[in-house]
Amino acid sequence: MMTPEPRLVPPCGDRLVSLLVATEAAAELKAYAARLPSIQLSQRSMCDLELLATGAFSPLEGFMGRKDHQRVLDEMRLASANGHLFPIPVTLPVEARSELHLDADVALRTPTNDLLAILTVEEIYAWDRDEVADKVFASRDLRHPLVVEMLRWGPLNLTGRLQVLRLPARYDFRDLRLDPTAVRARLVAAGHSNVVAFQTRNPLHRVHEELTKRATQTVDGTLLLHPSVGMTRPGDVDHYTRVRTYRALAERYYEPDRIVLSLLPLAMRMAGPREAVWHALIRRNYGANHFVVGRDHASPGVDSTGKPFYGPYDAQELLERHQRELGVAMVPFQELVYLPDEDRYAEVGRIPATTRTAAISGTQVRDEYLNPGRSLPTWFTRPETAEILAETYPPRHRQGVCVWFTGLSGAGKSTTAEVLTSLLLEHGRQVTVLDGDVVRTHLSKGLGFGKEDRDTNILRIGFVASEIVRHGGVAVCAAISPYRATRNEVRQLVGADRFVEVFVNTPLEECERRDAKGMYARARRGEITGWTGIDDPYEAPLHPEITLDTVEHTPEANARWILEHLQAQGFIRSPSVSAT
Ligand code: ADP
Ligand code: ADP
């Protein structure tokens, strides 16, 4: 007996919008675009363009014009498309420019100037940041990632007919990057009319697996595992790592005909309730008629007073009110927790208040497990996920760190750095030494000692150090680095949490007395000018991690002290741990 082909929910507005022009027309348009003024799209606008072009935002047919925008702000509806529900503004904000006028064609390009689309300008209008902040995000607090990002958006929105020549190039996980049409085809092949979509921007742990499996069972359908990989909350685990966890789970822990994994290049707004409704609408376009909303959906965290921007279940309440009209039924979940005594998962509202529960927060995952190199427990996450996370976030003693010596010439930077290097090697770390004098013979050959050249030299050292640190090495830098602002710039470049500034606080008289290279004497005689400490300033650090006294303490004692500091920070394995 043949089973009937499953019938998926139709897209919003009954047809998928497609803005991609036919290949034949594209060549001609491309030549034409070469003569047009260009706009370089932001990462966010590129994601929006891609979802507009493939119909993921159906029935929206382009960046919103003034009327659509206003009604979306006020009523969560478009002015066009029979007032279709649409909770989030999708606009193209730009700076004012004379070439941008009504009826002009403009080329929309990537940040590296590759052509993506041609826009025929039909409307240019000013928008109000505070109004958008109030109505969409319900907050003007700058801790909200979008409220702060909007400060950098141009003051005018552009709209008009869009002809998309090609989608932004994506080379990673090609097999998982499916547009709405392709996802629908996979869902039909999976064989179930009911589809429940799951949105995520985090690695999937056991509670999420449980959540998705329960939801799939409830609707007796297919799970559309649909992670956002465009832009998520700043600080999230990168999507390369996340997708590797999704793939491992989808392959090993779900029934093959009950799951479709696809990546959604969505630039999230972290708008909580409004975002949940938007997520559901988007998933309907991909063929889902059910959508999971748990606790704190699309949450931007807490504001500057420490208060959550949205209540944990506000998103469920808003979607509840609109699900019928949207044609996407919500599958709500309360917070799911683990019950260690019963070895099962349960929603918090369905267990007695006295039941023992266990949970590990994202911060705890890093601070208490990955950084010290502890394995995540299997009740919390699958071993495959634990292993992928451990690769991305190695324990602290395998993460990079920069030790930055600063001080006058002859203070003892190089001498101490040399001892420290031996000790670091003894403790199993890979070290690159960037010594000011040595760097000036290659990387900074030809640079002088004027302020600008000194800064260039330091920033070069800082750049190299930051790359070394990013790849898990120890960068030991020893350069006078006389200017506070430049050292702070390097600190930012490397990452403040892995930058150890060591102030070699040797008094000028002592440096001059040592005068290993005879330079102070020459500077005093006026044979050289611009010598730090004599006729060029040295700005001592205000808050160095470590200050060394080289008059009272030997280079070895000082180096061992720095080593202890690194040990306390976890960058060096302490002896007790190395035994395990
Ligand atoms: P988002 O920021 O879009 O909410 P997440 O990856 O944080 O992305 O969450 C994905 C979904 O899982 C959301 O619907 C969220 O509410 C739900 N969720 C996450 N953790 C839990 C949990 N412990 N209990 C219940 N629901 C959860
Ligand atoms: P810098 O790299 O800061 O210019 P160097 O390390 O090249 O300084 O030179 C410091 C000089 O001071 C060396 O000749 C070193 O032997 C001498 N010195 C004497 N005591 C100390 C000490 N406690 N720490 C570091 N150097 C010292």
XYZ file of C-alpha atoms and ligand atoms in Angstrom:
634
model
C 0.000 0.000 0.000
C 1.297 3.451 -0.908
C 1.303 5.952 1.908
C -0.031 9.300 0.707
C 2.574 12.010 0.247
C 2.614 14.240 3.323
C 1.122 17.696 2.937
C 3.167 20.359 4.626
C 1.726 23.646 5.827
C 1.869 26.195 2.975
C 4.180 29.190 3.374
C 2.908 32.492 4.797
C 0.933 34.251 2.069
C 0.624 30.850 0.327
C 3.718 31.147 -1.823
C 7.437 31.432 -1.191
C 8.798 34.797 -2.258
C 11.793 34.464 -4.584
C 13.937 37.455 -5.456
C 16.686 35.642 -7.336
C 16.843 36.634 -10.995
C 17.265 34.006 -13.707
C 20.860 33.150 -14.622
C 20.514 34.547 -18.173
C 19.429 37.963 -16.901
C 22.148 37.989 -14.262
C 25.091 38.448 -16.649
C 23.559 41.556 -18.188
C 22.582 42.986 -14.817
C 26.072 42.387 -13.536
C 27.579 44.469 -16.320
C 24.989 47.166 -15.650
C 25.746 47.128 -11.903
C 29.376 48.015 -12.553
C 28.235 51.564 -13.394
C 25.987 51.998 -10.332
C 26.733 53.544 -6.963
C 27.418 50.797 -4.422
C 26.314 50.092 -0.902
C 28.370 47.664 1.140
C 26.027 45.591 3.244
C 26.647 44.816 6.888
C 26.781 41.211 8.062
C 23.236 41.669 9.314
C 21.871 43.091 6.071
C 23.492 40.257 4.129
C 21.693 37.710 6.297
C 18.421 39.613 5.859
C 18.919 39.790 2.107
C 19.505 36.059 1.894
C 16.333 35.241 3.833
C 14.308 37.750 1.811
C 15.624 36.298 -1.433
C 14.852 32.669 -0.605
C 11.399 33.344 0.807
C 12.210 32.643 4.449
C 10.579 36.004 5.283
C 7.512 35.445 3.035
C 5.246 37.293 2.468
C 7.785 40.115 2.814
C 9.182 40.979 -0.617
C 11.981 43.371 0.259
C 13.406 45.678 2.896
C 10.479 47.444 4.570
C 9.184 50.788 3.372
C 7.867 53.470 5.686
C 4.306 52.200 5.970
C 5.266 48.577 6.562
C 7.889 49.684 9.057
C 5.500 51.863 11.036
C 2.776 49.274 11.206
C 5.258 46.577 12.229
C 6.416 48.796 15.072
C 2.881 49.657 16.203
C 0.907 46.498 15.502
C 3.353 43.764 14.460
C 1.696 43.760 11.044
C 2.689 44.669 7.521
C 0.787 47.472 5.809
C 1.081 45.410 2.605
C 0.272 41.693 2.142
C -3.225 42.108 3.646
C -1.742 43.189 6.955
C 0.081 39.896 7.493
C 1.530 39.414 10.951
C 5.209 40.428 11.047
C 6.765 41.288 14.409
C 10.298 42.437 13.523
C 11.374 45.306 11.248
C 13.571 44.183 8.361
C 15.116 47.354 6.997
C 18.156 48.537 5.091
C 19.632 51.432 7.085
C 22.190 53.604 5.275
C 24.052 56.882 5.652
C 22.778 59.866 3.635
C 24.538 60.168 0.237
C 23.799 62.290 -2.804
C 23.749 59.328 -5.240
C 20.912 57.780 -3.270
C 17.731 59.312 -4.605
C 14.347 58.102 -5.766
C 14.374 55.881 -8.855
C 18.141 55.419 -8.654
C 19.478 51.903 -9.070
C 22.135 50.968 -6.536
C 24.351 47.904 -6.323
C 24.252 46.023 -3.007
C 27.627 44.468 -2.349
C 29.456 42.422 0.262
C 32.065 44.130 2.467
C 34.651 42.895 -0.084
C 32.670 44.444 -2.954
C 31.173 41.323 -4.491
C 27.874 42.101 -6.145
C 24.792 40.587 -4.529
C 21.775 42.556 -5.747
C 20.410 45.622 -7.468
C 17.956 47.803 -5.600
C 15.725 50.289 -7.396
C 15.138 52.978 -4.801
C 11.432 53.628 -4.314
C 11.545 55.225 -0.898
C 14.080 56.803 1.446
C 12.881 57.628 4.922
C 14.259 58.565 8.312
C 13.676 56.211 11.220
C 13.759 56.806 14.944
C 16.150 54.698 17.035
C 14.348 55.333 20.295
C 11.010 54.415 18.798
C 12.369 51.107 17.491
C 14.120 50.457 20.807
C 10.908 51.114 22.758
C 8.499 49.243 20.515
C 10.518 46.254 19.336
C 12.955 45.723 22.187
C 10.932 47.338 24.988
C 14.143 48.915 26.264
C 16.679 51.631 25.551
C 19.262 50.000 27.779
C 22.619 49.801 26.013
C 23.243 46.326 27.408
C 20.742 45.120 24.836
C 22.928 43.966 21.940
C 20.593 45.409 19.278
C 19.928 48.689 21.075
C 23.654 49.313 21.167
C 24.190 48.038 17.625
C 21.516 50.379 16.274
C 23.642 53.360 17.308
C 25.908 52.472 14.396
C 23.129 52.045 11.824
C 22.602 54.771 9.242
C 19.749 57.258 9.834
C 17.851 56.514 6.589
C 16.071 53.360 5.485
C 16.100 52.410 1.841
C 13.521 50.322 0.069
C 12.473 49.355 -3.434
C 12.479 46.527 -5.926
C 15.204 43.983 -5.231
C 16.822 41.860 -7.901
C 19.134 39.398 -6.244
C 21.921 38.103 -8.461
C 23.480 35.760 -5.998
C 23.320 34.819 -2.347
C 26.234 35.556 -0.004
C 28.840 32.818 -0.498
C 28.907 30.219 2.267
C 31.563 27.538 2.160
C 31.099 25.844 5.508
C 28.682 22.939 5.986
C 27.414 23.233 2.414
C 25.307 20.091 2.732
C 23.359 21.596 5.637
C 22.616 24.988 4.091
C 19.150 24.420 2.699
C 16.724 27.117 1.571
C 12.973 26.819 2.277
C 12.310 24.892 -0.924
C 15.068 22.385 -0.188
C 14.000 21.957 3.440
C 10.431 21.339 2.319
C 11.645 18.639 -0.078
C 13.551 16.904 2.750
C 10.522 17.110 5.025
C 8.277 15.587 2.391
C 10.804 12.792 1.953
C 10.825 12.208 5.721
C 7.154 11.367 5.292
C 5.239 13.233 8.000
C 2.821 16.125 7.537
C 3.418 17.424 11.033
C 6.713 19.188 11.502
C 7.986 20.717 14.721
C 10.823 23.215 14.387
C 13.436 23.828 17.058
C 15.381 27.087 17.100
C 18.713 27.251 18.893
C 21.862 29.334 19.237
C 23.602 27.086 21.729
C 25.225 23.670 21.767
C 22.561 21.028 22.326
C 22.711 19.296 25.671
C 20.647 16.454 27.049
C 17.726 18.665 28.152
C 17.451 20.049 24.625
C 17.572 16.574 23.164
C 14.823 15.569 25.560
C 12.798 18.682 24.681
C 13.026 18.033 20.946
C 12.226 14.338 21.271
C 9.198 15.000 23.445
C 7.992 17.638 20.999
C 8.433 15.284 18.046
C 6.460 12.609 19.832
C 3.702 15.009 20.838
C 3.052 16.109 17.272
C 3.882 12.683 15.803
C 5.934 14.271 13.073
C 9.395 15.287 11.929
C 11.785 17.458 13.901
C 13.223 20.378 11.951
C 16.410 21.088 13.864
C 16.964 24.631 12.690
C 19.831 26.439 14.437
C 20.455 30.125 13.772
C 23.935 30.520 12.328
C 23.794 34.070 10.972
C 24.312 36.355 13.946
C 23.394 35.387 17.473
C 24.089 36.920 20.858
C 27.637 38.293 21.130
C 29.714 35.849 23.157
C 27.812 32.739 22.038
C 29.692 29.588 21.095
C 30.692 30.026 17.437
C 28.510 28.275 14.883
C 31.307 26.045 13.532
C 31.560 24.362 16.890
C 27.811 24.293 17.434
C 27.016 22.747 14.077
C 29.514 19.960 14.679
C 27.593 19.091 17.850
C 24.226 19.221 16.060
C 25.471 16.955 13.322
C 26.887 14.376 15.710
C 23.625 14.303 17.663
C 21.369 14.195 14.613
C 23.316 11.247 13.219
C 23.540 9.219 16.394
C 20.640 9.974 18.682
C 17.559 10.537 16.506
C 15.575 8.269 14.199
C 16.673 9.164 10.676
C 13.159 9.617 9.287
C 12.211 11.879 12.195
C 14.791 14.614 11.837
C 15.944 17.165 9.268
C 18.933 19.299 10.237
C 19.377 22.570 8.375
C 21.223 25.795 9.127
C 19.315 29.076 9.187
C 21.415 32.134 8.227
C 19.278 34.327 10.456
C 20.660 37.478 12.036
C 18.879 37.256 15.384
C 17.618 40.434 17.102
C 17.440 39.009 20.630
C 13.972 40.565 20.887
C 12.500 37.902 23.194
C 8.704 37.741 22.697
C 8.542 39.471 19.303
C 11.436 37.357 18.149
C 9.632 34.139 19.119
C 6.681 35.072 16.901
C 9.100 35.907 14.097
C 10.922 32.587 14.538
C 7.627 30.735 14.229
C 6.660 32.658 11.087
C 10.016 31.929 9.477
C 9.757 28.230 10.311
C 6.334 28.028 8.736
C 7.939 29.134 5.499
C 10.291 26.173 5.832
C 7.325 23.814 6.278
C 6.902 23.592 10.051
C 3.407 23.763 11.556
C 4.669 23.479 15.150
C 7.356 25.424 16.973
C 9.060 24.852 20.314
C 9.300 27.718 22.766
C 10.879 27.028 26.119
C 12.174 29.310 28.800
C 13.854 32.637 27.947
C 13.440 32.286 24.206
C 15.814 34.582 22.248
C 16.832 36.265 25.464
C 19.358 39.116 25.504
C 20.130 38.419 29.177
C 19.968 41.126 31.832
C 20.011 44.922 31.556
C 22.421 47.327 33.232
C 20.510 47.088 36.516
C 20.787 43.297 36.494
C 17.109 42.808 35.624
C 16.148 40.422 32.785
C 14.976 42.315 29.693
C 12.010 39.923 29.332
C 10.238 37.535 31.663
C 11.148 33.853 31.173
C 7.764 32.986 29.640
C 6.855 36.308 27.937
C 7.740 34.770 24.572
C 5.290 31.911 25.147
C 2.517 34.349 26.068
C 2.926 36.425 22.935
C 3.136 33.464 20.565
C 0.156 31.872 22.317
C -1.948 34.864 21.263
C -0.872 34.691 17.637
C -0.336 31.013 16.919
C -3.749 30.402 15.404
C -3.487 33.262 12.935
C 0.095 32.313 12.158
C -0.790 28.715 11.428
C 2.013 27.480 13.667
C 1.073 25.765 16.905
C 3.378 26.424 19.813
C 4.855 23.491 21.708
C 5.615 25.174 25.030
C 8.018 23.907 27.651
C 8.769 25.092 31.114
C 12.369 24.964 32.215
C 13.552 21.390 31.909
C 15.866 20.086 34.626
C 17.616 16.847 35.531
C 16.537 14.799 38.546
C 19.678 12.973 39.683
C 17.863 10.690 42.134
C 15.551 9.388 39.429
C 17.915 9.796 36.467
C 15.341 11.562 34.347
C 14.415 15.018 33.065
C 11.309 16.948 34.093
C 9.709 20.363 33.748
C 10.149 22.374 36.944
C 6.418 22.987 37.338
C 5.685 19.275 37.402
C 7.816 18.141 40.294
C 7.495 18.702 44.042
C 9.462 21.723 45.245
C 11.616 19.469 47.425
C 12.903 17.312 44.547
C 16.658 17.472 44.070
C 17.524 18.913 40.638
C 20.725 19.509 38.717
C 21.632 21.960 35.973
C 24.855 23.482 34.633
C 24.746 26.995 33.190
C 26.687 28.112 30.126
C 29.063 30.113 32.331
C 29.615 27.105 34.590
C 30.335 24.943 31.556
C 33.302 27.186 30.774
C 34.498 28.163 34.237
C 33.993 24.929 36.125
C 34.466 22.282 33.443
C 36.225 23.340 30.233
C 38.776 25.781 31.702
C 40.072 23.406 34.367
C 39.874 20.517 31.863
C 37.119 18.552 33.646
C 34.815 16.334 31.575
C 31.169 17.322 31.371
C 28.913 14.692 32.977
C 26.887 12.453 30.668
C 23.591 13.396 32.307
C 24.337 16.919 31.108
C 25.625 16.350 27.596
C 26.474 13.522 25.194
C 30.140 12.509 25.072
C 30.321 13.598 21.405
C 29.239 17.125 22.375
C 31.569 17.213 25.378
C 34.482 16.264 23.151
C 33.736 18.879 20.483
C 33.400 21.579 23.141
C 36.644 20.485 24.781
C 38.418 20.865 21.428
C 37.128 24.415 20.964
C 37.678 25.407 24.582
C 40.820 23.604 25.705
C 41.710 23.757 29.389
C 43.344 26.966 30.509
C 46.800 25.393 30.615
C 46.507 24.917 26.859
C 45.043 28.360 26.131
C 47.205 31.251 25.011
C 48.473 34.055 27.207
C 50.670 37.118 26.682
C 53.243 38.249 29.248
C 54.079 41.840 28.413
C 57.181 43.346 30.034
C 57.390 47.126 30.064
C 59.998 49.432 31.603
C 63.010 51.596 30.877
C 65.929 50.410 28.819
C 68.195 48.359 31.062
C 65.405 47.786 33.580
C 65.792 44.022 33.193
C 62.974 43.085 30.817
C 65.003 40.842 28.505
C 66.977 39.272 31.319
C 63.843 38.348 33.266
C 62.023 37.251 30.106
C 64.824 34.836 29.323
C 64.578 33.153 32.719
C 60.782 33.051 32.479
C 61.017 31.417 29.049
C 63.096 28.545 30.453
C 60.612 28.023 33.243
C 57.640 28.046 30.879
C 59.307 25.480 28.629
C 60.050 23.340 31.664
C 56.304 23.417 32.426
C 55.321 22.218 28.979
C 54.268 25.459 27.306
C 55.202 26.613 23.818
C 56.780 30.056 23.957
C 57.538 32.765 21.418
C 59.731 35.603 22.631
C 59.199 38.982 20.995
C 62.076 41.108 22.225
C 62.002 44.775 21.243
C 65.618 44.887 20.074
C 65.304 41.660 18.110
C 61.977 42.631 16.543
C 63.587 45.829 15.278
C 66.012 43.722 13.214
C 63.245 42.046 11.164
C 59.523 42.693 11.757
C 60.125 46.402 12.419
C 63.330 46.927 10.461
C 63.722 50.559 9.438
C 61.454 52.008 12.097
C 62.902 54.844 14.199
C 62.267 56.107 17.714
C 59.799 58.943 17.097
C 56.411 58.561 18.779
C 54.714 57.255 15.665
C 57.384 54.673 14.871
C 57.524 53.542 18.479
C 53.737 53.010 18.387
C 53.910 51.153 15.095
C 56.573 48.879 16.533
C 54.536 48.103 19.642
C 51.333 47.499 17.698
C 53.168 45.102 15.384
C 54.454 43.160 18.361
C 50.948 43.262 19.811
C 49.397 41.949 16.611
C 51.810 39.031 16.394
C 51.315 38.316 20.100
C 47.536 38.284 19.667
C 47.798 35.707 16.871
C 50.110 33.528 18.969
C 47.710 33.742 21.897
C 44.693 32.991 19.724
C 46.394 29.778 18.657
C 47.127 28.699 22.189
C 50.749 29.797 22.569
C 52.525 31.901 25.166
C 53.861 35.213 23.842
C 56.567 36.758 25.999
C 57.082 40.362 24.895
C 59.874 42.592 26.154
C 59.902 46.114 24.781
C 60.154 49.486 26.506
C 56.594 50.258 25.295
C 56.667 53.715 26.916
C 53.119 54.853 26.143
C 50.200 53.824 28.298
C 47.553 54.202 25.588
C 49.446 51.963 23.183
C 49.969 49.270 25.801
C 46.247 49.383 26.536
C 45.499 49.022 22.864
C 47.608 45.874 22.818
C 45.772 44.609 25.896
C 42.477 44.941 24.008
C 43.960 43.313 20.912
C 45.172 40.272 22.825
C 42.138 40.087 25.124
C 42.220 41.595 28.592
C 41.688 38.225 30.291
C 44.849 36.783 28.809
C 47.185 39.751 29.068
C 49.656 39.947 31.942
C 51.373 43.318 32.110
C 54.652 43.136 34.007
C 56.040 46.528 35.027
C 59.799 46.230 35.492
C 60.003 49.106 37.907
C 63.719 49.825 38.012
C 64.575 53.448 38.906
C 66.212 55.513 36.211
C 69.365 55.979 38.311
C 69.786 52.216 38.563
C 69.269 51.687 34.817
C 71.761 54.444 34.173
C 74.237 52.951 36.623
C 73.980 49.547 34.869
C 74.150 51.135 31.416
C 74.969 47.772 29.814
C 75.113 49.214 26.303
C 76.571 52.608 27.166
C 73.509 54.295 25.734
C 72.541 56.386 28.759
C 76.017 57.920 28.763
C 75.684 58.792 25.092
C 72.210 60.229 25.649
C 73.529 62.374 28.518
C 76.289 63.666 26.257
C 73.616 64.530 23.663
C 75.033 62.112 21.082
C 71.618 60.465 20.752
C 68.228 62.085 21.217
C 64.807 60.762 22.109
C 66.140 58.325 24.725
C 63.368 57.110 27.006
C 63.818 58.425 30.528
C 66.283 61.139 29.460
C 64.563 63.250 26.833
C 61.575 61.063 25.946
C 58.730 60.178 28.322
C 58.024 56.853 30.010
C 54.448 56.486 31.244
C 54.396 53.927 34.054
C 51.427 51.483 34.057
C 48.612 52.383 36.443
C 47.311 48.875 37.053
C 49.900 46.328 35.961
C 49.191 42.699 36.905
C 52.717 42.469 38.315
C 55.348 45.026 39.392
C 58.954 43.843 39.672
C 61.691 45.211 41.872
C 65.017 44.355 40.271
C 67.112 46.070 42.907
C 65.945 43.830 45.737
C 65.207 40.664 43.748
C 67.195 38.560 41.298
C 65.942 37.871 37.769
C 65.268 34.268 38.764
C 63.220 35.197 41.831
C 61.191 37.620 39.729
C 60.631 35.076 36.947
C 59.432 32.470 39.443
C 57.029 34.998 40.886
C 55.521 35.591 37.434
C 55.271 31.846 36.961
C 53.307 31.563 40.198
C 50.920 34.219 38.966
C 50.373 32.269 35.727
C 49.872 29.117 37.749
C 47.250 30.772 39.930
C 45.453 31.881 36.768
C 45.470 28.319 35.436
C 47.761 29.038 32.483
C 50.351 26.670 33.932
C 49.356 23.329 35.343
C 49.975 23.272 39.062
C 51.983 20.215 40.207
C 48.996 18.564 41.924
C 46.904 18.657 38.736
C 49.693 17.431 36.450
C 49.647 14.115 38.297
C 46.133 13.333 37.027
P 17.195 31.130 21.818
O 18.095 32.248 22.218
O 16.651 31.335 20.476
O 16.138 30.897 22.829
P 18.516 28.736 22.828
O 19.450 27.829 22.109
O 18.989 29.395 24.058
O 18.088 29.805 21.701
O 17.187 27.953 23.177
C 16.524 27.197 22.213
C 15.120 26.847 22.674
O 15.199 25.962 23.767
C 14.308 28.038 23.130
O 12.963 27.851 22.788
C 14.476 28.000 24.635
O 13.397 28.609 25.270
C 14.525 26.517 24.895
N 15.297 26.126 26.075
C 16.648 26.213 26.242
N 17.026 25.706 27.435
C 15.904 25.279 28.041
C 15.606 24.636 29.299
N 16.565 24.296 30.186
N 14.332 24.338 29.581
C 13.362 24.649 28.697
N 13.563 25.231 27.526
C 14.812 25.554 27.174
P 65.968 45.660 29.190
O 65.565 44.449 28.403
O 64.890 46.088 30.163
O 66.484 46.767 28.390
P 68.175 44.024 29.953
O 67.573 42.835 30.616
O 68.650 43.945 28.572
O 67.148 45.232 30.148
O 69.368 44.586 30.842
C 69.291 44.642 32.228
C 70.734 44.623 32.775
O 70.609 44.733 34.190
C 71.425 43.326 32.481
O 72.768 43.594 32.209
C 71.241 42.545 33.778
O 72.309 41.622 33.979
C 71.298 43.638 34.814
N 70.581 43.318 36.044
C 71.093 43.441 37.270
N 70.208 43.045 38.211
C 69.111 42.663 37.575
C 67.851 42.134 37.997
N 67.565 41.928 39.293
N 66.937 41.848 37.060
C 67.209 42.045 35.753
N 68.385 42.523 35.288
C 69.345 42.835 36.184
